[in-house]
CSV table of C-alpha atoms in Angstrom, one decimal:
chain,number,residue,atom,x,y,z
A,1455,MET,CA,1.6,-22.9,50.0
A,1456,THR,CA,-1.1,-25.4,49.5
A,1457,PRO,CA,-0.4,-27.8,46.7
A,1458,ARG,CA,-2.9,-27.8,44.0
A,1459,LEU,CA,-3.6,-30.5,41.2
A,1460,ILE,CA,-3.7,-28.9,37.6
A,1461,VAL,CA,-5.3,-31.3,35.4
A,1462,SER,CA,-6.0,-30.6,31.6
A,1463,ASP,CA,-7.7,-31.9,28.7
A,1464,LEU,CA,-5.2,-32.1,25.5
A,1465,ASP,CA,-6.9,-31.6,22.2
A,1466,GLY,CA,-8.8,-28.2,22.3
A,1467,THR,CA,-7.6,-27.3,25.6
A,1468,LEU,CA,-3.6,-27.6,26.5
A,1469,LEU,CA,-2.6,-28.1,23.2
A,1470,GLY,CA,-2.7,-25.6,20.2
A,1471,SER,CA,-4.4,-25.9,16.8
A,1472,ASP,CA,-1.6,-27.8,15.4
A,1473,HIS,CA,-2.1,-30.3,18.4
A,1474,THR,CA,1.2,-29.3,19.6
A,1475,LEU,CA,2.2,-27.8,23.0
A,1476,HIS,CA,3.1,-24.3,23.1
A,1477,GLU,CA,6.3,-23.1,24.5
A,1478,SER,CA,4.6,-20.9,26.8
A,1479,THR,CA,2.6,-24.0,28.2
A,1480,VAL,CA,5.7,-26.0,28.8
A,1481,GLU,CA,7.4,-23.1,30.8
A,1482,VAL,CA,4.5,-22.3,33.1
A,1483,LEU,CA,3.6,-26.1,33.9
A,1484,ARG,CA,7.4,-26.7,34.8
A,1485,ALA,CA,7.2,-23.6,37.0
A,1486,LEU,CA,4.2,-24.8,38.7
A,1487,VAL,CA,5.5,-28.3,39.6
A,1488,LYS,CA,8.8,-26.7,40.8
A,1489,GLN,CA,6.6,-24.8,43.3
A,1490,GLY,CA,5.2,-28.0,44.6
A,1491,HIS,CA,2.1,-28.4,42.5
A,1492,HIS,CA,0.8,-31.5,40.7
A,1493,VAL,CA,-0.1,-31.9,37.2
A,1494,ALA,CA,-2.2,-34.4,35.4
A,1495,LEU,CA,-3.1,-34.9,31.7
A,1496,ALA,CA,-6.8,-36.2,31.3
A,1497,SER,CA,-7.7,-37.1,27.4
A,1498,GLY,CA,-9.7,-39.3,25.1
A,1499,ARG,CA,-6.3,-40.3,23.5
A,1500,HIS,CA,-4.2,-43.5,24.3
A,1501,TYR,CA,-1.6,-43.8,26.9
A,1502,TYR,CA,1.2,-44.1,24.6
A,1503,ASP,CA,-0.3,-40.9,22.4
A,1504,MET,CA,-0.2,-38.8,25.4
A,1505,LYS,CA,3.2,-40.0,26.9
A,1506,VAL,CA,4.9,-38.1,24.3
A,1507,PHE,CA,3.5,-34.9,25.6
A,1508,ARG,CA,4.4,-35.5,29.0
A,1509,ASP,CA,8.1,-36.3,27.9
A,1510,GLN,CA,8.0,-33.0,26.1
A,1511,LEU,CA,6.8,-31.2,29.2
A,1512,ASP,CA,9.6,-33.1,31.2
A,1513,ILE,CA,7.6,-33.0,34.5
A,1514,PRO,CA,6.3,-35.8,36.7
A,1515,ALA,CA,2.6,-35.9,35.6
A,1516,HIS,CA,0.0,-38.6,36.1
A,1517,LEU,CA,-1.8,-39.6,32.8
A,1518,ILE,CA,-5.6,-40.3,32.7
A,1519,SER,CA,-6.0,-42.0,29.1
A,1520,THR,CA,-8.9,-43.2,26.8
A,1521,ASN,CA,-11.3,-41.0,28.9
A,1522,GLY,CA,-10.5,-42.3,32.3
A,1523,ALA,CA,-10.2,-46.2,31.5
A,1524,TYR,CA,-6.6,-46.1,32.4
A,1525,VAL,CA,-4.5,-44.2,34.9
A,1526,HIS,CA,-0.8,-44.0,35.1
A,1527,ASP,CA,1.5,-42.5,37.7
A,1528,PRO,CA,4.4,-40.3,36.6
A,1529,GLU,CA,6.6,-43.5,36.7
A,1530,ASP,CA,4.6,-45.2,34.2
A,1531,THR,CA,2.9,-47.6,36.7
A,1532,LEU,CA,-0.6,-48.6,35.6
A,1533,LEU,CA,-2.8,-47.4,38.5
A,1534,ALA,CA,-6.2,-48.5,37.2
A,1535,ALA,CA,-7.6,-50.1,34.0
A,1536,ASN,CA,-11.3,-50.4,33.7
A,1537,HIS,CA,-12.4,-52.4,30.5
A,1538,LEU,CA,-15.7,-52.8,28.7
A,1539,GLU,CA,-17.5,-56.3,29.5
A,1540,PRO,CA,-16.4,-58.6,26.2
A,1541,GLU,CA,-20.3,-59.2,25.5
A,1542,HIS,CA,-20.6,-55.3,25.5
A,1543,ALA,CA,-17.8,-54.8,23.4
A,1544,LYS,CA,-19.2,-57.5,21.0
A,1545,THR,CA,-22.5,-55.7,20.7
A,1546,LEU,CA,-20.8,-52.6,19.9
A,1547,ILE,CA,-18.4,-53.9,17.4
A,1548,GLY,CA,-21.4,-55.4,15.7
A,1549,LEU,CA,-23.8,-52.4,15.5
A,1550,PRO,CA,-24.7,-51.6,12.1
A,1551,ARG,CA,-23.2,-48.4,10.5
A,1552,PRO,CA,-22.5,-46.7,7.3
A,1553,PRO,CA,-19.8,-47.6,5.5
A,1554,GLN,CA,-18.0,-44.1,6.0
A,1555,VAL,CA,-18.1,-44.3,9.9
A,1556,ARG,CA,-14.8,-45.8,11.0
A,1557,LEU,CA,-14.9,-48.1,14.0
A,1558,ASN,CA,-12.0,-48.1,16.6
A,1559,LEU,CA,-11.1,-49.9,19.7
A,1560,TYR,CA,-8.4,-48.4,22.2
A,1561,ARG,CA,-6.9,-51.3,24.1
A,1562,GLU,CA,-3.9,-51.3,26.4
A,1563,SER,CA,-1.5,-52.4,23.9
A,1564,GLY,CA,-2.9,-50.0,21.1
A,1565,TRP,CA,-5.2,-48.8,18.5
A,1566,HIS,CA,-7.5,-51.1,16.3
A,1567,ILE,CA,-9.5,-49.5,13.4
A,1568,ASP,CA,-11.8,-51.4,11.0
A,1569,SER,CA,-10.2,-49.7,7.9
A,1570,GLU,CA,-7.5,-47.4,6.6
A,1571,ALA,CA,-8.3,-44.0,7.5
A,1572,PRO,CA,-4.9,-41.7,6.8
A,1573,TYR,CA,-6.6,-38.5,7.6
A,1574,LEU,CA,-6.8,-39.8,11.2
A,1575,LEU,CA,-2.9,-40.0,11.5
A,1576,SER,CA,-2.6,-36.3,11.0
A,1577,LEU,CA,-4.0,-35.8,14.4
A,1578,HIS,CA,-1.2,-37.6,15.9
A,1579,ALA,CA,1.5,-36.5,13.6
A,1580,SER,CA,3.5,-34.9,16.5
A,1581,THR,CA,3.5,-38.4,18.6
A,1582,GLY,CA,3.8,-40.9,15.9
A,1583,PHE,CA,0.9,-42.8,17.3
A,1584,GLY,CA,-0.8,-45.0,14.7
A,1585,TYR,CA,-3.4,-47.7,14.2
A,1586,GLU,CA,-3.6,-51.3,13.4
A,1587,VAL,CA,-6.3,-52.2,10.8
A,1588,VAL,CA,-8.3,-55.3,12.0
A,1589,PRO,CA,-11.4,-56.5,10.4
A,1590,PRO,CA,-14.5,-56.5,13.0
A,1591,ALA,CA,-14.9,-60.2,12.8
A,1592,GLN,CA,-11.3,-60.4,14.1
A,1593,MET,CA,-11.4,-57.8,16.7
A,1594,ASP,CA,-10.8,-59.1,20.2
A,1595,THR,CA,-13.3,-58.0,22.6
A,1596,ASN,CA,-11.1,-58.5,25.7
A,1597,GLY,CA,-9.2,-55.5,27.2
A,1598,VAL,CA,-11.0,-52.8,25.6
A,1599,GLY,CA,-11.0,-49.6,27.3
A,1600,LYS,CA,-13.1,-47.6,24.4
A,1601,VAL,CA,-15.1,-48.2,21.5
A,1602,LEU,CA,-14.8,-44.8,19.4
A,1603,TYR,CA,-17.0,-44.3,16.2
A,1604,LEU,CA,-15.8,-41.4,13.9
A,1605,GLY,CA,-18.0,-40.1,11.2
A,1606,ASP,CA,-21.4,-38.0,10.4
A,1607,PRO,CA,-23.0,-36.9,13.5
A,1608,ASN,CA,-26.4,-38.1,12.4
A,1609,ALA,CA,-25.1,-41.6,12.0
A,1610,LEU,CA,-23.5,-41.1,15.3
A,1611,LYS,CA,-26.7,-40.3,17.1
A,1612,LEU,CA,-28.2,-43.7,15.9
A,1613,LEU,CA,-25.4,-45.7,17.1
A,1614,GLU,CA,-25.5,-43.7,20.4
A,1615,ALA,CA,-29.2,-44.8,20.7
A,1616,GLN,CA,-28.7,-48.3,19.8
A,1617,ALA,CA,-25.9,-48.6,22.3
A,1618,GLN,CA,-28.0,-47.1,25.1
A,1619,GLU,CA,-30.9,-49.3,24.0
A,1620,ALA,CA,-28.7,-52.4,24.0
A,1621,HIS,CA,-26.8,-51.9,27.5
A,1622,GLY,CA,-28.0,-48.6,29.2
A,1623,ASP,CA,-26.2,-47.8,32.2
A,1624,ALA,CA,-23.6,-50.6,31.9
A,1625,LEU,CA,-21.8,-48.0,29.4
A,1626,HIS,CA,-20.6,-44.5,29.6
A,1627,ILE,CA,-21.5,-42.8,26.3
A,1628,THR,CA,-20.1,-39.3,25.5
A,1629,TYR,CA,-18.6,-37.1,22.8
A,1630,SER,CA,-15.1,-35.7,22.5
A,1631,THR,CA,-16.1,-33.8,19.2
A,1632,ILE,CA,-19.3,-33.7,17.3
A,1633,ASP,CA,-18.1,-36.4,15.0
A,1634,SER,CA,-16.4,-38.5,17.5
A,1635,LEU,CA,-18.5,-40.7,19.7
A,1636,GLU,CA,-16.9,-42.6,22.4
A,1637,ILE,CA,-18.2,-45.5,24.8
A,1638,MET,CA,-16.7,-46.9,27.7
A,1639,ALA,CA,-17.8,-49.0,30.6
A,1640,GLY,CA,-20.3,-47.7,33.0
A,1641,GLY,CA,-18.8,-45.4,35.7
A,1642,VAL,CA,-15.7,-44.8,33.5
A,1643,ASN,CA,-15.1,-41.1,32.7
A,1644,LYS,CA,-12.3,-38.4,33.5
A,1645,GLY,CA,-14.2,-37.4,36.7
A,1646,VAL,CA,-14.1,-40.9,38.4
A,1647,ALA,CA,-10.7,-41.5,37.7
A,1648,LEU,CA,-9.6,-37.6,38.8
A,1649,SER,CA,-11.4,-38.6,42.2
A,1650,SER,CA,-9.4,-41.4,42.8
A,1651,LEU,CA,-6.3,-39.4,41.8
A,1652,LEU,CA,-7.1,-36.8,44.4
A,1653,GLU,CA,-7.6,-39.2,47.2
A,1654,ARG,CA,-4.2,-40.8,46.1
A,1655,LEU,CA,-2.6,-37.4,46.3
A,1656,GLY,CA,-4.1,-36.6,49.6
A,1657,LEU,CA,-6.2,-33.6,48.0
A,1658,THR,CA,-9.7,-32.6,47.8
A,1659,PRO,CA,-11.5,-31.4,44.9
A,1660,ALA,CA,-11.3,-27.9,46.1
A,1661,ASP,CA,-7.6,-28.1,45.7
A,1662,CYS,CA,-8.2,-29.0,41.9
A,1663,LEU,CA,-8.1,-26.7,39.0
A,1664,ALA,CA,-9.4,-28.2,35.7
A,1665,PHE,CA,-9.3,-27.3,32.1
A,1666,GLY,CA,-11.6,-28.7,29.3
A,1667,ASP,CA,-13.4,-28.1,26.0
A,1668,ASN,CA,-15.7,-30.8,25.5
A,1669,LEU,CA,-18.6,-33.1,26.5
A,1670,ASN,CA,-16.2,-36.0,27.7
A,1671,ASP,CA,-14.8,-33.4,30.2
A,1672,THR,CA,-18.0,-32.7,32.0
A,1673,GLU,CA,-17.6,-34.9,34.9
A,1674,MET,CA,-14.1,-33.8,35.4
A,1675,LEU,CA,-14.9,-30.0,35.5
A,1676,ASP,CA,-17.9,-30.7,37.5
A,1677,LEU,CA,-15.8,-32.1,40.2
A,1678,ALA,CA,-12.8,-29.6,40.3
A,1679,GLY,CA,-13.1,-26.7,42.8
A,1680,GLU,CA,-11.8,-24.4,39.9
A,1681,ALA,CA,-13.5,-25.3,36.5
A,1682,GLN,CA,-12.1,-23.5,33.4
A,1683,VAL,CA,-13.9,-24.0,30.1
A,1684,MET,CA,-12.1,-23.0,26.9
A,1685,ALA,CA,-13.6,-20.3,24.5
A,1686,ASN,CA,-13.7,-22.6,21.9
A,1687,ALA,CA,-15.6,-25.3,23.7
A,1688,HIS,CA,-18.7,-27.2,22.9
A,1689,PRO,CA,-21.5,-24.7,23.1
A,1690,ASP,CA,-23.2,-27.1,25.8
A,1691,LEU,CA,-20.3,-27.5,27.8
A,1692,PHE,CA,-20.3,-24.2,29.8
A,1693,ASP,CA,-23.8,-24.5,30.7
A,1694,ARG,CA,-23.3,-28.0,32.4
A,1695,ILE,CA,-20.7,-26.8,34.7
A,1696,LYS,CA,-22.0,-24.5,37.6
A,1697,GLY,CA,-19.5,-21.9,38.4
A,1698,ALA,CA,-17.2,-22.5,35.6
A,1699,GLU,CA,-14.9,-19.6,34.1
A,1700,ARG,CA,-14.7,-19.1,30.4
A,1701,ILE,CA,-11.1,-18.6,29.4
A,1702,GLY,CA,-9.4,-17.9,26.2
A,1703,HIS,CA,-9.1,-20.0,23.2
A,1704,HIS,CA,-6.7,-23.0,22.8
A,1705,GLY,CA,-4.9,-21.5,19.7
A,1706,GLU,CA,-3.6,-18.7,22.1
A,1707,ALA,CA,-2.2,-20.9,24.7
A,1708,ALA,CA,-5.0,-19.9,27.1
A,1709,VAL,CA,-4.6,-22.2,29.6
A,1710,ALA,CA,-1.0,-20.8,30.3
A,1711,VAL,CA,-2.1,-17.3,30.0
A,1712,TRP,CA,-4.6,-18.2,32.9
A,1713,LEU,CA,-2.2,-20.1,35.1
A,1714,LYS,CA,0.5,-17.2,35.0
A,1715,LYS,CA,-2.3,-14.9,36.2
A,1716,ARG,CA,-3.7,-17.2,38.8
A,1717,PHE,CA,-0.5,-18.2,40.5
A,1718,GLY,CA,1.3,-14.9,39.8
A,1719,LEU,CA,4.0,-16.1,37.5
């Protein structure tokens, strides 16, 4: 048997509509690990947020967190950390934005936000991961893995253009949802992190099966030998990935259904 690396996004992909793991998903991934396959979770979520899902799966999975800014092995060893240049983080913190747009920093140590946003905590209810409110003027520009703006899509488009004009290719700019603009250091994305992980495991892209639903999954899906795009995916994603297969909806545990068929479980 040729071991494979199965890598999946979380929200909108591996997790159900309630942002939790379906029982069948847990069973399938455990069975595949027992067969000798590797599993990695790749998300815009913070490492501490993702670790809860790996603990629930109870398998030795690698974690690609903060859209590839950090990579941890199954024993929680930090394999890679890629931060924004402090001057770039300072620029992004200072960009003018409407008061309803929330500014967030994802750091190795946690999640900073510029103002209270209780509605965001519901997305992390199953993990208990929460933010610390820090006024922008007091935000530390060192060790920032991701700057995240949340709010009106039109306002985010303006912020995207301003960030691009300020630092260009020194930034990697993407979206995890239409109202979630995510900015990392240039060259930092899930695909780059996945490439290094495959090399570490002694596997090739052809040995990789990837699942995703949004634009921040583009590079990861494009690299994988077998790319699966969710039925609920961003409308532009499927056209970006050559040879991708469209599978079912994340609310129906479609990743587990597909894997059962693919591996004859």
